[in-house]
PDB file of C-alpha atoms in Angstrom:
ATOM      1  CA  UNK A   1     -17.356   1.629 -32.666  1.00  0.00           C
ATOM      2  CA  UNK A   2     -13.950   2.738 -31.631  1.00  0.00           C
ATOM      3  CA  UNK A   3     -13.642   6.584 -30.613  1.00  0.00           C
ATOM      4  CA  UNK A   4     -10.556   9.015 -30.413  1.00  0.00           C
ATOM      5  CA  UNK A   5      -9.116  10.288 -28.003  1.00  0.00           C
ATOM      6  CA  UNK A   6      -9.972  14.589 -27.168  1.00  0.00           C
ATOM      7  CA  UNK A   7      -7.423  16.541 -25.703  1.00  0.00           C
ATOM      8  CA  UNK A   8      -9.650  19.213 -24.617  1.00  0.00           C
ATOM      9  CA  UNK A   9     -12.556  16.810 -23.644  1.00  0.00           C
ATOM     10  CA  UNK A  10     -13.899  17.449 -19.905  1.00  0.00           C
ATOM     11  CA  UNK A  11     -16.217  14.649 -20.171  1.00  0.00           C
ATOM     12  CA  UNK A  12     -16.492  11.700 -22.230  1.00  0.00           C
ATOM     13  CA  UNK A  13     -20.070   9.335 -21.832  1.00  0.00           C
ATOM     14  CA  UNK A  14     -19.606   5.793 -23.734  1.00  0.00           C
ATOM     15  CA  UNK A  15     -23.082   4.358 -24.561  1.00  0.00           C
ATOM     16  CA  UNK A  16     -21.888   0.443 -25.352  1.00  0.00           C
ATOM     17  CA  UNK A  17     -19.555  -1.536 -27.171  1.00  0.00           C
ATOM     18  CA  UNK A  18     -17.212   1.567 -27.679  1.00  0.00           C
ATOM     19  CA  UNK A  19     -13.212   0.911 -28.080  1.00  0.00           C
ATOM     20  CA  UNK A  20     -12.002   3.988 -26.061  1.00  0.00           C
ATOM     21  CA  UNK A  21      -8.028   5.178 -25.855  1.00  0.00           C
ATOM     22  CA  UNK A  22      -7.777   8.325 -23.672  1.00  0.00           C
ATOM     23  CA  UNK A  23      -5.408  10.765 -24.400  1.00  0.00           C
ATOM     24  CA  UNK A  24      -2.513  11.596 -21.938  1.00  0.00           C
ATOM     25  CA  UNK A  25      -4.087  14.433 -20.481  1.00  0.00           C
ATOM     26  CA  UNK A  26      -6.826  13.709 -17.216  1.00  0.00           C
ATOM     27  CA  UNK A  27     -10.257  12.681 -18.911  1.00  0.00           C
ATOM     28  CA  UNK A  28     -13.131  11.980 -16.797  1.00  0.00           C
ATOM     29  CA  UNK A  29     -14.865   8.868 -18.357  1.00  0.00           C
ATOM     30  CA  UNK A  30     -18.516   7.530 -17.848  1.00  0.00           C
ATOM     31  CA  UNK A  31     -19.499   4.155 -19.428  1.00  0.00           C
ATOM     32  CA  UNK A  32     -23.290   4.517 -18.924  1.00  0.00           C
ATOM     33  CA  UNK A  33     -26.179   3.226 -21.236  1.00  0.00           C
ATOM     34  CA  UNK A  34     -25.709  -0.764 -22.731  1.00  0.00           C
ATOM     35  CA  UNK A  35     -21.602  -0.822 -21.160  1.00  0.00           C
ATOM     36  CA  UNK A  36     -19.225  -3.730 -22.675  1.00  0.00           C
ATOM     37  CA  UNK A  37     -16.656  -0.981 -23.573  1.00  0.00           C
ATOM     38  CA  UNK A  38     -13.101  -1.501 -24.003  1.00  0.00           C
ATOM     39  CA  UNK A  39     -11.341   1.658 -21.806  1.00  0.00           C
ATOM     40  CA  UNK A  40      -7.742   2.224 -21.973  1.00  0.00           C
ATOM     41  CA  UNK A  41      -6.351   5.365 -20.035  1.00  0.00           C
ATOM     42  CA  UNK A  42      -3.401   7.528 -20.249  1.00  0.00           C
ATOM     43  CA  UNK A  43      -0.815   9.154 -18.369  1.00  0.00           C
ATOM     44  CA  UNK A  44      -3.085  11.650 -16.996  1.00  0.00           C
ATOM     45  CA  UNK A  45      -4.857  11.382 -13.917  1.00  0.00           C
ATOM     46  CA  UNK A  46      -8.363   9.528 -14.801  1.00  0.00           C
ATOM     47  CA  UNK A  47     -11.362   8.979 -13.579  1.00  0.00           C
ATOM     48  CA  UNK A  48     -13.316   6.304 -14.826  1.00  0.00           C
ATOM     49  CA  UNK A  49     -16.925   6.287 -13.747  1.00  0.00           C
ATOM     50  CA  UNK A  50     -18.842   2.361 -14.455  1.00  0.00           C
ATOM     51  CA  UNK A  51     -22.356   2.363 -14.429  1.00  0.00           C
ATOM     52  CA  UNK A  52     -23.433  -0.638 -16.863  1.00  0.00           C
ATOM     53  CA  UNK A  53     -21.959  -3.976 -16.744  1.00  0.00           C
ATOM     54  CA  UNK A  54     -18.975  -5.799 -18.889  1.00  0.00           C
ATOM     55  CA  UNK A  55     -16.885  -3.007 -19.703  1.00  0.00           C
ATOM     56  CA  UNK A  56     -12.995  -3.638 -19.728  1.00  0.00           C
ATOM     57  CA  UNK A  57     -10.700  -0.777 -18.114  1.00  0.00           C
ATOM     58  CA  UNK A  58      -7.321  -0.905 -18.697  1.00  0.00           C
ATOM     59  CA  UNK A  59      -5.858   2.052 -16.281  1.00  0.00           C
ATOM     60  CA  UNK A  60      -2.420   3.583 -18.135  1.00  0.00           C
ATOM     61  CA  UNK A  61       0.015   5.852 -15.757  1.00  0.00           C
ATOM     62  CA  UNK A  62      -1.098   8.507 -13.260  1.00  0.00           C
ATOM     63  CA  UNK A  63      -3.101   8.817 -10.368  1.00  0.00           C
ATOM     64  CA  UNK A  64      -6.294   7.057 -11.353  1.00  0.00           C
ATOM     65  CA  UNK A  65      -9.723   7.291  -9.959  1.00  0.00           C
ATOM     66  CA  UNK A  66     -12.201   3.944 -10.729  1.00  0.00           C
ATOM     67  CA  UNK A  67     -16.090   3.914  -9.616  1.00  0.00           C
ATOM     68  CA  UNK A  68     -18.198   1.538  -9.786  1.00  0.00           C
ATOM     69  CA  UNK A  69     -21.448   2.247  -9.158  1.00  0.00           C
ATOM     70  CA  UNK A  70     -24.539   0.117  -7.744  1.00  0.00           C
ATOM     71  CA  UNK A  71     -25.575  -2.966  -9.814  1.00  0.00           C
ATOM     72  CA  UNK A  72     -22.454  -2.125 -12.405  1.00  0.00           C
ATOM     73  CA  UNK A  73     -21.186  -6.097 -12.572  1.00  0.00           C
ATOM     74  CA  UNK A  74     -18.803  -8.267 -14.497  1.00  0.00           C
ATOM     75  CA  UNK A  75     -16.453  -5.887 -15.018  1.00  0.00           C
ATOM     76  CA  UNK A  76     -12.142  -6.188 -15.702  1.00  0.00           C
ATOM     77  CA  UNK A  77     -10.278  -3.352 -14.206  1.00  0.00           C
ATOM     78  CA  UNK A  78      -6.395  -3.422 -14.292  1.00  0.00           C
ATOM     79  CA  UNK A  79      -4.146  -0.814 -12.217  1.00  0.00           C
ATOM     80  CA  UNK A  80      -1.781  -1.538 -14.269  1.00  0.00           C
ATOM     81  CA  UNK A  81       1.798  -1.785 -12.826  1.00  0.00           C
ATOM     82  CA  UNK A  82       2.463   2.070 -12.302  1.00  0.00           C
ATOM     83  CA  UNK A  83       3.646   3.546  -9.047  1.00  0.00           C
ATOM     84  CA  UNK A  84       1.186   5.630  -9.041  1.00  0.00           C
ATOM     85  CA  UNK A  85      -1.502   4.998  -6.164  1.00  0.00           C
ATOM     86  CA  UNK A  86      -4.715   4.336  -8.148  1.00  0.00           C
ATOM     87  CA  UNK A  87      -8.413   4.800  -6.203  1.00  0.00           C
ATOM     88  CA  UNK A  88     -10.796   1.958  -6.398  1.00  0.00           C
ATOM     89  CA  UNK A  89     -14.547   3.135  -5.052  1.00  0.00           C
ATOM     90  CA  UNK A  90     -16.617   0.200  -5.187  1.00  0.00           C
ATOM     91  CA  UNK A  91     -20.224   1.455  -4.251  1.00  0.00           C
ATOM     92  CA  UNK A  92     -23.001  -0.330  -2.328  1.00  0.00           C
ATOM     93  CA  UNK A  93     -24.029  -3.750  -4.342  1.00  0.00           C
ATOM     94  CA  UNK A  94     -27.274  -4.247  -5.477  1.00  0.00           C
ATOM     95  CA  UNK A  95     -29.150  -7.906  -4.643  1.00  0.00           C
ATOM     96  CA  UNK A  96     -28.356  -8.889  -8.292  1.00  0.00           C
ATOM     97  CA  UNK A  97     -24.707  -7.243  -8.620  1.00  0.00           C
ATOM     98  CA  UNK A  98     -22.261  -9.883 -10.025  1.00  0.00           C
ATOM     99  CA  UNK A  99     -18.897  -9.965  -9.447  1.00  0.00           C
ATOM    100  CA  UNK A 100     -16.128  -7.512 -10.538  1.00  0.00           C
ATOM    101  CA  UNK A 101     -12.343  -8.037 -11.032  1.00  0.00           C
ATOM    102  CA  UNK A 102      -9.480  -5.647  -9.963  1.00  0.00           C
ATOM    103  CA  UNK A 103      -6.085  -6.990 -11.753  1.00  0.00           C
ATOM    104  CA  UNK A 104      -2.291  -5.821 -10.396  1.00  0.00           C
ATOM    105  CA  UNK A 105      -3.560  -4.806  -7.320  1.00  0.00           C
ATOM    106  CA  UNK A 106      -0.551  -3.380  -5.184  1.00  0.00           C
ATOM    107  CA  UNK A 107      -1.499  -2.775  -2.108  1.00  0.00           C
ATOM    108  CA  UNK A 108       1.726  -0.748  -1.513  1.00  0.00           C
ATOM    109  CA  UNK A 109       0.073   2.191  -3.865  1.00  0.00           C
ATOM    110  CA  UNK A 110      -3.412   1.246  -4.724  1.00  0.00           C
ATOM    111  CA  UNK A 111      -6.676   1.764  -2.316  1.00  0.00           C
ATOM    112  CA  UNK A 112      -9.856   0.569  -2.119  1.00  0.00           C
ATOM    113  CA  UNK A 113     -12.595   2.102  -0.566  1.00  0.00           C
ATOM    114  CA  UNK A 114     -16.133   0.492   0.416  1.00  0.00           C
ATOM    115  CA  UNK A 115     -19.022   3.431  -0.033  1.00  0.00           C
ATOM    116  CA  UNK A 116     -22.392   3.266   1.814  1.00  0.00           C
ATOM    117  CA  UNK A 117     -21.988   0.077   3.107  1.00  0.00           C
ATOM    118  CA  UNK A 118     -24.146  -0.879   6.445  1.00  0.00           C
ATOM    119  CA  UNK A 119     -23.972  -3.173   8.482  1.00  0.00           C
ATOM    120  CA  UNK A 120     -26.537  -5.304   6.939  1.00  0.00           C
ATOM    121  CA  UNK A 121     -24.958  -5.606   3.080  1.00  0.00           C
ATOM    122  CA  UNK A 122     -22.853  -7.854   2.147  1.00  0.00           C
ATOM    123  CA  UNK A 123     -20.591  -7.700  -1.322  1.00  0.00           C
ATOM    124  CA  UNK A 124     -17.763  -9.950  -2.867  1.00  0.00           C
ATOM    125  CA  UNK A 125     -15.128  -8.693  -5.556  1.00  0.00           C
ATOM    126  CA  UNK A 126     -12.355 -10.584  -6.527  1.00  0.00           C
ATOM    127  CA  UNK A 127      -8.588  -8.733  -6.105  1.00  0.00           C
ATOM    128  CA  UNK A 128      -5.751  -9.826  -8.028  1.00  0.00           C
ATOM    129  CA  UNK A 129      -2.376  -8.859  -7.263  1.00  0.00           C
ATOM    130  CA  UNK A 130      -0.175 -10.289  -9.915  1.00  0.00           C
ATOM    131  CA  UNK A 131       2.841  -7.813  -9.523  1.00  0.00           C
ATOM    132  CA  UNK A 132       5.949  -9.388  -7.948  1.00  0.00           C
ATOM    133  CA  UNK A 133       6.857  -8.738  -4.643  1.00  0.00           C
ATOM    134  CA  UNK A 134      10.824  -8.554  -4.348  1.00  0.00           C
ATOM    135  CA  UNK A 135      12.175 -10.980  -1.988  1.00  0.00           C
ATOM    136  CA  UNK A 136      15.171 -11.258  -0.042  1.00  0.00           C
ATOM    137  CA  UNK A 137      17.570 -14.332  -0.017  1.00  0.00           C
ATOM    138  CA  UNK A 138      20.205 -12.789   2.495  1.00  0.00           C
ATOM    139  CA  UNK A 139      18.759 -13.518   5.419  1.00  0.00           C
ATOM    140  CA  UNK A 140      18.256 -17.665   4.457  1.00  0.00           C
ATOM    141  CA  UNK A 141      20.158 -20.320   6.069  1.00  0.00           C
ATOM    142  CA  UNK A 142      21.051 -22.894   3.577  1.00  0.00           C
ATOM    143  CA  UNK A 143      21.748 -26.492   4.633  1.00  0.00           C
ATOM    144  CA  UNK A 144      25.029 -28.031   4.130  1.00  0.00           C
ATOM    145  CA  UNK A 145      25.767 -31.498   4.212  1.00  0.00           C
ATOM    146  CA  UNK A 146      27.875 -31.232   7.193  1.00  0.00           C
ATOM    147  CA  UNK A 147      26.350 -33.781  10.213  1.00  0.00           C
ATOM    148  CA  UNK A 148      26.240 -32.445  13.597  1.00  0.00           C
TER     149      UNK A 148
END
């Protein structure tokens, strides 16, 4: 099922296996009921709440806002490579939880932040930051073949 986008929209709840394009304007987004939806966002300023497992978020420009709650698993999320600093909540993991993915993680912009979390739990996610980092090269001493 794929779904337009609503300019007006405050809210928008995906029940499964829904191909969803937000519009540019800010959308809040749930992905609740069976998940495995395909999310894109736009240049607004998002929020994209995950409460099922499987769904793919692709996060478009703007100041984005991602939870995922307890036992939401096996998701993709990609930040996308926007300056803009995008909000990662990952919520306290349930025994069962499997493993999420963050892609173009920049830690220059991006944040993530660990909620209700004790000092008991224990949680894994996998971060990828596939963004180049510019480097340098001026301050590199090259050999020569001149012996000392």
């Amino acid at each position: 099922m794929v779904v337009g986008t609503e300019s007006s929209a405050k809210a928008i709840y995906l029940g499964g296996n829904v191909k969803y394009t937000a519009s540019n304007n800010a959308q809040f987004i749930h992905s609740n009921g069976r998940g495995r939806n395909l999310i894109s966002t736009g240049a607004g300023a998002d929020t994209v709440v995950l409460y099922a497992s499987g769904d793919d978020v692709s996060l478009g420009a703007g100041q984005d806002r991602v939870h995922l709650l307890s036992g939401s698993s096996n998701n993709k999320i990609d930040l996308g490579f926007d300056s803009f600093a995008d909000q990662v909540y990952y919520y306290r993991p349930t025994l069962d939880q499997g493993l999420s993915t963050l892609l173009n993680f920049d830690p220059t912009f991006d944040s993530i932040s660990l909620i209700n979390l004790d000092s008991t739990t224990s949680t894994t996610f996998s971060i990828t930051a596939t963004k180049a980092t510019p480097v340098s090269y001026t301050h590199l001493t090259l050999p020569t073949k001149r012996i000392v």
